[in-house]
Amino acid sequence: DIQLTQSPSFLSASVGDRVTITCRASQGISSYLAWYQQKPGKAPKLLIYAASTLQSGVPSRFSGSGSGTEFTLTISSLQPEDFATYYCQQLNSYLYTFGQGTKLEIK
Amino acid sequence: EVQLVESGGGLVQPGGSLRLSCAASGFTFSSYDMHWVRQATGKGLEWVSAIGTAGDTYYPGSVKGRFTISRENAKNSLYLQMNSLRAGDTAVYYCARGVLDNSLDYWGQGTLVTVSS
């Protein structure tokens, strides 16, 4: 099974900061990776698919990059509504594993 | 507007069974793969199952042989039959729509399953 490891698991940042979250796959998955945002008590929301394509309606301060085994999600200038937990998900095989999550907190 | 509404969650004893439903609206249900994803309280997301448009099904090892995903296109409905339930299956269960690359673009609000004696 393909394992995904996100780093860091916790991130403390301030409004206006640029932050980057990394997702590493245990084997190559081409660009079959998605990023989701989840706020407490809510369902996850798709942000990025195909590693770098912004989902419709998602602000352009979110961006994704990478291929193979290393991927990043970048938020260029944190807004108050961005404090949430972020998950990556691999879509390369029919075992659609998620990363363990990165909780982004206000400093 | 795309909507997914789960139902059927509740309290069940270990070893028991439960059937979850997901009512879909606002899109051509038969044209999309559908998924179930679960989340234990305070934990991360775990993919549980998927069903393709042709009825092909997929499961991780943790639920294979115990859970069965199915769909009824005429009723725009997705189901998850869960048997031999364990305490570790306690979670909020979400249904979600899969798109071209299998990312999940719409999610329901979730239904809570509690397995406890």
PDB file of C-alpha atoms in Angstrom:
ATOM      1  CA  ASP A   1       0.000   0.000   0.000  1.00  0.00           C
ATOM      2  CA  ILE A   2       1.128   3.545  -0.701  1.00  0.00           C
ATOM      3  CA  GLN A   3       1.767   5.553   2.461  1.00  0.00           C
ATOM      4  CA  LEU A   4       1.585   9.338   2.626  1.00  0.00           C
ATOM      5  CA  THR A   5       3.522  11.308   5.220  1.00  0.00           C
ATOM      6  CA  GLN A   6       2.692  14.945   5.792  1.00  0.00           C
ATOM      7  CA  SER A   7       5.020  17.424   7.460  1.00  0.00           C
ATOM      8  CA  PRO A   8       4.729  19.183   9.704  1.00  0.00           C
ATOM      9  CA  SER A   9       1.838  17.660  11.666  1.00  0.00           C
ATOM     10  CA  PHE A  10       1.262  20.992  13.431  1.00  0.00           C
ATOM     11  CA  LEU A  11       2.039  24.457  12.178  1.00  0.00           C
ATOM     12  CA  SER A  12       1.646  27.745  13.999  1.00  0.00           C
ATOM     13  CA  ALA A  13       1.548  30.839  11.807  1.00  0.00           C
ATOM     14  CA  SER A  14       0.220  34.380  11.636  1.00  0.00           C
ATOM     15  CA  VAL A  15      -2.178  36.116   9.291  1.00  0.00           C
ATOM     16  CA  GLY A  16      -0.231  37.216   6.231  1.00  0.00           C
ATOM     17  CA  ASP A  17       2.422  34.489   6.529  1.00  0.00           C
ATOM     18  CA  ARG A  18       3.411  32.232   3.658  1.00  0.00           C
ATOM     19  CA  VAL A  19       3.203  28.575   4.664  1.00  0.00           C
ATOM     20  CA  THR A  20       4.131  25.324   2.975  1.00  0.00           C
ATOM     21  CA  ILE A  21       2.954  21.812   3.814  1.00  0.00           C
ATOM     22  CA  THR A  22       4.743  18.789   2.393  1.00  0.00           C
ATOM     23  CA  CYS A  23       3.318  15.395   1.491  1.00  0.00           C
ATOM     24  CA  ARG A  24       5.680  12.523   0.702  1.00  0.00           C
ATOM     25  CA  ALA A  25       4.519   9.274  -0.905  1.00  0.00           C
ATOM     26  CA  SER A  26       6.169   5.924  -0.213  1.00  0.00           C
ATOM     27  CA  GLN A  27       6.298   5.267  -3.953  1.00  0.00           C
ATOM     28  CA  GLY A  28       5.802   7.297  -7.075  1.00  0.00           C
ATOM     29  CA  ILE A  29       2.253   8.412  -7.782  1.00  0.00           C
ATOM     30  CA  SER A  30       2.855  10.686 -10.773  1.00  0.00           C
ATOM     31  CA  SER A  31       0.562  13.678 -10.219  1.00  0.00           C
ATOM     32  CA  TYR A  32      -2.305  11.728  -8.691  1.00  0.00           C
ATOM     33  CA  LEU A  33      -2.555  13.792  -5.538  1.00  0.00           C
ATOM     34  CA  ALA A  34      -5.259  15.975  -4.048  1.00  0.00           C
ATOM     35  CA  TRP A  35      -5.313  18.425  -1.131  1.00  0.00           C
ATOM     36  CA  TYR A  36      -8.265  19.037   1.164  1.00  0.00           C
ATOM     37  CA  GLN A  37      -9.081  21.570   3.867  1.00  0.00           C
ATOM     38  CA  GLN A  38     -11.207  20.590   6.846  1.00  0.00           C
ATOM     39  CA  LYS A  39     -12.610  22.856   9.527  1.00  0.00           C
ATOM     40  CA  PRO A  40     -13.937  21.507  12.851  1.00  0.00           C
ATOM     41  CA  GLY A  41     -17.301  19.799  12.532  1.00  0.00           C
ATOM     42  CA  LYS A  42     -17.346  20.163   8.742  1.00  0.00           C
ATOM     43  CA  ALA A  43     -16.735  17.881   5.793  1.00  0.00           C
ATOM     44  CA  PRO A  44     -13.433  18.205   3.930  1.00  0.00           C
ATOM     45  CA  LYS A  45     -13.251  20.600   1.005  1.00  0.00           C
ATOM     46  CA  LEU A  46     -11.278  19.894  -2.158  1.00  0.00           C
ATOM     47  CA  LEU A  47      -8.612  22.554  -2.774  1.00  0.00           C
ATOM     48  CA  ILE A  48      -6.192  21.105  -5.325  1.00  0.00           C
ATOM     49  CA  TYR A  49      -6.366  18.108  -7.652  1.00  0.00           C
ATOM     50  CA  ALA A  50      -3.858  16.579 -10.047  1.00  0.00           C
ATOM     51  CA  ALA A  51      -1.179  17.923  -7.686  1.00  0.00           C
ATOM     52  CA  SER A  52      -1.354  21.499  -8.937  1.00  0.00           C
ATOM     53  CA  THR A  53      -4.811  22.301 -10.371  1.00  0.00           C
ATOM     54  CA  LEU A  54      -6.883  24.686  -8.294  1.00  0.00           C
ATOM     55  CA  GLN A  55     -10.460  23.541  -7.723  1.00  0.00           C
ATOM     56  CA  SER A  56     -13.075  25.978  -8.938  1.00  0.00           C
ATOM     57  CA  GLY A  57     -13.889  28.645  -6.371  1.00  0.00           C
ATOM     58  CA  VAL A  58     -10.739  28.156  -4.300  1.00  0.00           C
ATOM     59  CA  PRO A  59      -8.747  31.373  -3.734  1.00  0.00           C
ATOM     60  CA  SER A  60      -5.598  31.789  -5.770  1.00  0.00           C
ATOM     61  CA  ARG A  61      -3.446  32.149  -2.643  1.00  0.00           C
ATOM     62  CA  PHE A  62      -3.571  28.328  -2.525  1.00  0.00           C
ATOM     63  CA  SER A  63      -1.201  26.480  -4.836  1.00  0.00           C
ATOM     64  CA  GLY A  64       0.103  22.959  -5.216  1.00  0.00           C
ATOM     65  CA  SER A  65       3.191  21.516  -6.805  1.00  0.00           C
ATOM     66  CA  GLY A  66       5.173  18.323  -7.140  1.00  0.00           C
ATOM     67  CA  SER A  67       5.091  14.956  -8.809  1.00  0.00           C
ATOM     68  CA  GLY A  68       6.375  11.479  -8.146  1.00  0.00           C
ATOM     69  CA  THR A  69       6.891  11.223  -4.415  1.00  0.00           C
ATOM     70  CA  GLU A  70       7.112  14.792  -3.102  1.00  0.00           C
ATOM     71  CA  PHE A  71       4.340  17.364  -3.132  1.00  0.00           C
ATOM     72  CA  THR A  72       3.693  20.715  -1.519  1.00  0.00           C
ATOM     73  CA  LEU A  73       0.689  22.847  -0.683  1.00  0.00           C
ATOM     74  CA  THR A  74       1.477  26.534  -0.318  1.00  0.00           C
ATOM     75  CA  ILE A  75      -0.696  29.306   1.039  1.00  0.00           C
ATOM     76  CA  SER A  76       0.857  32.556  -0.096  1.00  0.00           C
ATOM     77  CA  SER A  77      -0.678  34.909   2.475  1.00  0.00           C
ATOM     78  CA  LEU A  78      -2.636  33.338   5.313  1.00  0.00           C
ATOM     79  CA  GLN A  79      -6.125  34.637   5.934  1.00  0.00           C
ATOM     80  CA  PRO A  80      -8.109  34.095   9.144  1.00  0.00           C
ATOM     81  CA  GLU A  81     -10.390  31.578   7.421  1.00  0.00           C
ATOM     82  CA  ASP A  82      -7.409  29.392   6.410  1.00  0.00           C
ATOM     83  CA  PHE A  83      -6.763  28.097   9.917  1.00  0.00           C
ATOM     84  CA  ALA A  84      -7.850  24.486   9.567  1.00  0.00           C
ATOM     85  CA  THR A  85      -6.500  20.973   9.064  1.00  0.00           C
ATOM     86  CA  TYR A  86      -5.101  20.033   5.660  1.00  0.00           C
ATOM     87  CA  TYR A  87      -4.906  16.531   4.182  1.00  0.00           C
ATOM     88  CA  CYS A  88      -3.273  15.129   1.092  1.00  0.00           C
ATOM     89  CA  GLN A  89      -4.730  12.074  -0.662  1.00  0.00           C
ATOM     90  CA  GLN A  90      -3.145   9.819  -3.244  1.00  0.00           C
ATOM     91  CA  LEU A  91      -5.293   8.716  -6.161  1.00  0.00           C
ATOM     92  CA  ASN A  92      -2.805   6.542  -8.008  1.00  0.00           C
ATOM     93  CA  SER A  93      -4.147   3.162  -6.992  1.00  0.00           C
ATOM     94  CA  TYR A  94      -7.467   1.884  -5.799  1.00  0.00           C
ATOM     95  CA  LEU A  95      -6.436   2.316  -2.173  1.00  0.00           C
ATOM     96  CA  TYR A  96      -6.996   6.029  -1.834  1.00  0.00           C
ATOM     97  CA  THR A  97      -4.914   6.732   1.248  1.00  0.00           C
ATOM     98  CA  PHE A  98      -4.817  10.065   3.038  1.00  0.00           C
ATOM     99  CA  GLY A  99      -1.939  11.701   4.811  1.00  0.00           C
ATOM    100  CA  GLN A 100      -2.237  12.033   8.578  1.00  0.00           C
ATOM    101  CA  GLY A 101      -3.106  15.721   8.363  1.00  0.00           C
ATOM    102  CA  THR A 102      -1.477  19.045   9.171  1.00  0.00           C
ATOM    103  CA  LYS A 103      -3.213  21.284  11.688  1.00  0.00           C
ATOM    104  CA  LEU A 104      -2.608  24.954  10.960  1.00  0.00           C
ATOM    105  CA  GLU A 105      -3.091  27.101  14.034  1.00  0.00           C
ATOM    106  CA  ILE A 106      -2.990  30.811  14.713  1.00  0.00           C
ATOM    107  CA  LYS A 107       0.219  32.008  16.363  1.00  0.00           C
TER     108      LYS A 107
ATOM    109  CA  GLU B   1     -26.727  22.354  -6.688  1.00  0.00           C
ATOM    110  CA  VAL B   2     -24.919  19.131  -5.853  1.00  0.00           C
ATOM    111  CA  GLN B   3     -26.112  17.628  -2.576  1.00  0.00           C
ATOM    112  CA  LEU B   4     -25.143  14.455  -0.748  1.00  0.00           C
ATOM    113  CA  VAL B   5     -27.097  13.509   2.354  1.00  0.00           C
ATOM    114  CA  GLU B   6     -26.065  10.546   4.482  1.00  0.00           C
ATOM    115  CA  SER B   7     -28.351   8.664   6.836  1.00  0.00           C
ATOM    116  CA  GLY B   8     -28.503   5.421   8.767  1.00  0.00           C
ATOM    117  CA  GLY B   9     -25.883   6.021  11.424  1.00  0.00           C
ATOM    118  CA  GLY B  10     -26.439   5.150  15.063  1.00  0.00           C
ATOM    119  CA  LEU B  11     -25.386   3.004  17.979  1.00  0.00           C
ATOM    120  CA  VAL B  12     -24.703  -0.673  17.306  1.00  0.00           C
ATOM    121  CA  GLN B  13     -23.180  -3.432  19.397  1.00  0.00           C
ATOM    122  CA  PRO B  14     -19.870  -5.055  18.474  1.00  0.00           C
ATOM    123  CA  GLY B  15     -20.466  -7.775  15.921  1.00  0.00           C
ATOM    124  CA  GLY B  16     -23.613  -6.069  14.689  1.00  0.00           C
ATOM    125  CA  SER B  17     -24.569  -4.650  11.309  1.00  0.00           C
ATOM    126  CA  LEU B  18     -25.654  -1.295   9.971  1.00  0.00           C
ATOM    127  CA  ARG B  19     -26.557   0.046   6.532  1.00  0.00           C
ATOM    128  CA  LEU B  20     -25.704   3.601   5.603  1.00  0.00           C
ATOM    129  CA  SER B  21     -27.397   5.460   2.776  1.00  0.00           C
ATOM    130  CA  CYS B  22     -26.396   8.525   0.797  1.00  0.00           C
ATOM    131  CA  ALA B  23     -29.019  10.389  -1.227  1.00  0.00           C
ATOM    132  CA  ALA B  24     -27.557  12.315  -4.150  1.00  0.00           C
ATOM    133  CA  SER B  25     -29.092  15.196  -6.069  1.00  0.00           C
ATOM    134  CA  GLY B  26     -28.100  17.969  -8.438  1.00  0.00           C
ATOM    135  CA  PHE B  27     -26.015  15.860 -10.801  1.00  0.00           C
ATOM    136  CA  THR B  28     -26.213  12.741 -12.998  1.00  0.00           C
ATOM    137  CA  PHE B  29     -25.509  10.200 -10.284  1.00  0.00           C
ATOM    138  CA  SER B  30     -24.956   7.265 -12.639  1.00  0.00           C
ATOM    139  CA  SER B  31     -22.048   9.061 -14.335  1.00  0.00           C
ATOM    140  CA  TYR B  32     -19.834   9.353 -11.269  1.00  0.00           C
ATOM    141  CA  ASP B  33     -17.749   7.078  -9.089  1.00  0.00           C
ATOM    142  CA  MET B  34     -18.802   7.343  -5.453  1.00  0.00           C
ATOM    143  CA  HIS B  35     -16.826   6.880  -2.251  1.00  0.00           C
ATOM    144  CA  TRP B  36     -17.187   6.443   1.483  1.00  0.00           C
ATOM    145  CA  VAL B  37     -14.627   8.050   3.808  1.00  0.00           C
ATOM    146  CA  ARG B  38     -14.659   7.895   7.588  1.00  0.00           C
ATOM    147  CA  GLN B  39     -13.169   9.899  10.422  1.00  0.00           C
ATOM    148  CA  ALA B  40     -12.915   8.821  14.042  1.00  0.00           C
ATOM    149  CA  THR B  41     -13.291  11.613  16.575  1.00  0.00           C
ATOM    150  CA  GLY B  42     -10.128  13.698  16.682  1.00  0.00           C
ATOM    151  CA  LYS B  43      -8.434  11.549  14.037  1.00  0.00           C
ATOM    152  CA  GLY B  44      -7.624  11.813  10.365  1.00  0.00           C
ATOM    153  CA  LEU B  45      -9.512  10.759   7.266  1.00  0.00           C
ATOM    154  CA  GLU B  46      -9.656   7.110   6.216  1.00  0.00           C
ATOM    155  CA  TRP B  47     -10.888   6.028   2.802  1.00  0.00           C
ATOM    156  CA  VAL B  48     -13.379   3.165   3.226  1.00  0.00           C
ATOM    157  CA  SER B  49     -14.684   2.149  -0.183  1.00  0.00           C
ATOM    158  CA  ALA B  50     -15.432   3.192  -3.740  1.00  0.00           C
ATOM    159  CA  ILE B  51     -17.794   2.084  -6.478  1.00  0.00           C
ATOM    160  CA  GLY B  52     -17.348   2.839 -10.132  1.00  0.00           C
ATOM    161  CA  THR B  53     -19.989   3.663 -12.676  1.00  0.00           C
ATOM    162  CA  ALA B  54     -19.921   0.052 -13.869  1.00  0.00           C
ATOM    163  CA  GLY B  55     -20.431  -1.259 -10.349  1.00  0.00           C
ATOM    164  CA  ASP B  56     -16.798  -2.210  -9.741  1.00  0.00           C
ATOM    165  CA  THR B  57     -15.953  -1.972  -6.042  1.00  0.00           C
ATOM    166  CA  TYR B  58     -12.804  -1.268  -4.032  1.00  0.00           C
ATOM    167  CA  TYR B  59     -11.919  -1.557  -0.335  1.00  0.00           C
ATOM    168  CA  PRO B  60      -8.893  -1.215   1.923  1.00  0.00           C
ATOM    169  CA  GLY B  61      -7.817  -4.233   3.922  1.00  0.00           C
ATOM    170  CA  SER B  62      -9.293  -2.837   7.134  1.00  0.00           C
ATOM    171  CA  VAL B  63     -12.888  -3.315   5.908  1.00  0.00           C
ATOM    172  CA  LYS B  64     -12.594  -5.806   3.045  1.00  0.00           C
ATOM    173  CA  GLY B  65     -14.901  -8.772   3.621  1.00  0.00           C
ATOM    174  CA  ARG B  66     -16.971  -6.870   6.212  1.00  0.00           C
ATOM    175  CA  PHE B  67     -18.232  -3.837   4.304  1.00  0.00           C
ATOM    176  CA  THR B  68     -20.101  -3.800   0.987  1.00  0.00           C
ATOM    177  CA  ILE B  69     -20.629  -0.689  -1.102  1.00  0.00           C
ATOM    178  CA  SER B  70     -23.480  -0.596  -3.602  1.00  0.00           C
ATOM    179  CA  ARG B  71     -25.448   1.892  -5.647  1.00  0.00           C
ATOM    180  CA  GLU B  72     -28.959   2.193  -7.010  1.00  0.00           C
ATOM    181  CA  ASN B  73     -28.822   4.624  -9.905  1.00  0.00           C
ATOM    182  CA  ALA B  74     -32.594   4.702 -10.373  1.00  0.00           C
ATOM    183  CA  LYS B  75     -32.866   6.101  -6.855  1.00  0.00           C
ATOM    184  CA  ASN B  76     -29.729   8.275  -6.981  1.00  0.00           C
ATOM    185  CA  SER B  77     -28.564   6.433  -3.904  1.00  0.00           C
ATOM    186  CA  LEU B  78     -25.325   5.035  -2.523  1.00  0.00           C
ATOM    187  CA  TYR B  79     -25.170   2.462   0.260  1.00  0.00           C
ATOM    188  CA  LEU B  80     -22.656   0.977   2.663  1.00  0.00           C
ATOM    189  CA  GLN B  81     -23.562  -2.320   4.321  1.00  0.00           C
ATOM    190  CA  MET B  82     -21.359  -2.780   7.371  1.00  0.00           C
ATOM    191  CA  ASN B  83     -21.182  -6.198   9.048  1.00  0.00           C
ATOM    192  CA  SER B  84     -19.119  -7.606  11.927  1.00  0.00           C
ATOM    193  CA  LEU B  85     -18.685  -4.121  13.296  1.00  0.00           C
ATOM    194  CA  ARG B  86     -15.870  -3.386  15.740  1.00  0.00           C
ATOM    195  CA  ALA B  87     -15.163  -0.572  18.164  1.00  0.00           C
ATOM    196  CA  GLY B  88     -12.528   0.667  15.720  1.00  0.00           C
ATOM    197  CA  ASP B  89     -15.248   1.296  13.110  1.00  0.00           C
ATOM    198  CA  THR B  90     -16.681   4.079  15.282  1.00  0.00           C
ATOM    199  CA  ALA B  91     -16.492   7.238  13.184  1.00  0.00           C
ATOM    200  CA  VAL B  92     -18.345   9.812  11.153  1.00  0.00           C
ATOM    201  CA  TYR B  93     -18.944   8.325   7.714  1.00  0.00           C
ATOM    202  CA  TYR B  94     -18.986  10.650   4.713  1.00  0.00           C
ATOM    203  CA  CYS B  95     -20.098   9.887   1.193  1.00  0.00           C
ATOM    204  CA  ALA B  96     -18.284  11.776  -1.533  1.00  0.00           C
ATOM    205  CA  ARG B  97     -18.349  12.141  -5.311  1.00  0.00           C
ATOM    206  CA  GLY B  98     -15.292  11.085  -7.263  1.00  0.00           C
ATOM    207  CA  VAL B  99     -14.275  13.029 -10.335  1.00  0.00           C
ATOM    208  CA  LEU B 100     -11.961  12.304 -13.283  1.00  0.00           C
ATOM    209  CA  ASP B 101      -8.761  11.774 -11.350  1.00  0.00           C
ATOM    210  CA  ASN B 102     -10.688  10.308  -8.398  1.00  0.00           C
ATOM    211  CA  SER B 103     -10.324  13.358  -6.206  1.00  0.00           C
ATOM    212  CA  LEU B 104     -13.469  13.942  -4.146  1.00  0.00           C
ATOM    213  CA  ASP B 105     -15.156  17.183  -5.114  1.00  0.00           C
ATOM    214  CA  TYR B 106     -18.387  17.060  -3.117  1.00  0.00           C
ATOM    215  CA  TRP B 107     -18.970  15.584   0.318  1.00  0.00           C
ATOM    216  CA  GLY B 108     -22.003  14.991   2.474  1.00  0.00           C
ATOM    217  CA  GLN B 109     -22.303  16.253   6.040  1.00  0.00           C
ATOM    218  CA  GLY B 110     -21.568  12.816   7.495  1.00  0.00           C
ATOM    219  CA  THR B 111     -23.410  10.322   9.689  1.00  0.00           C
ATOM    220  CA  LEU B 112     -22.077   9.060  13.017  1.00  0.00           C
ATOM    221  CA  VAL B 113     -21.645   5.349  13.636  1.00  0.00           C
ATOM    222  CA  THR B 114     -20.898   4.275  17.202  1.00  0.00           C
ATOM    223  CA  VAL B 115     -19.965   0.670  17.910  1.00  0.00           C
ATOM    224  CA  SER B 116     -20.244  -0.006  21.617  1.00  0.00           C
ATOM    225  CA  SER B 117     -21.832  -2.406  24.078  1.00  0.00           C
TER     226      SER B 117
END
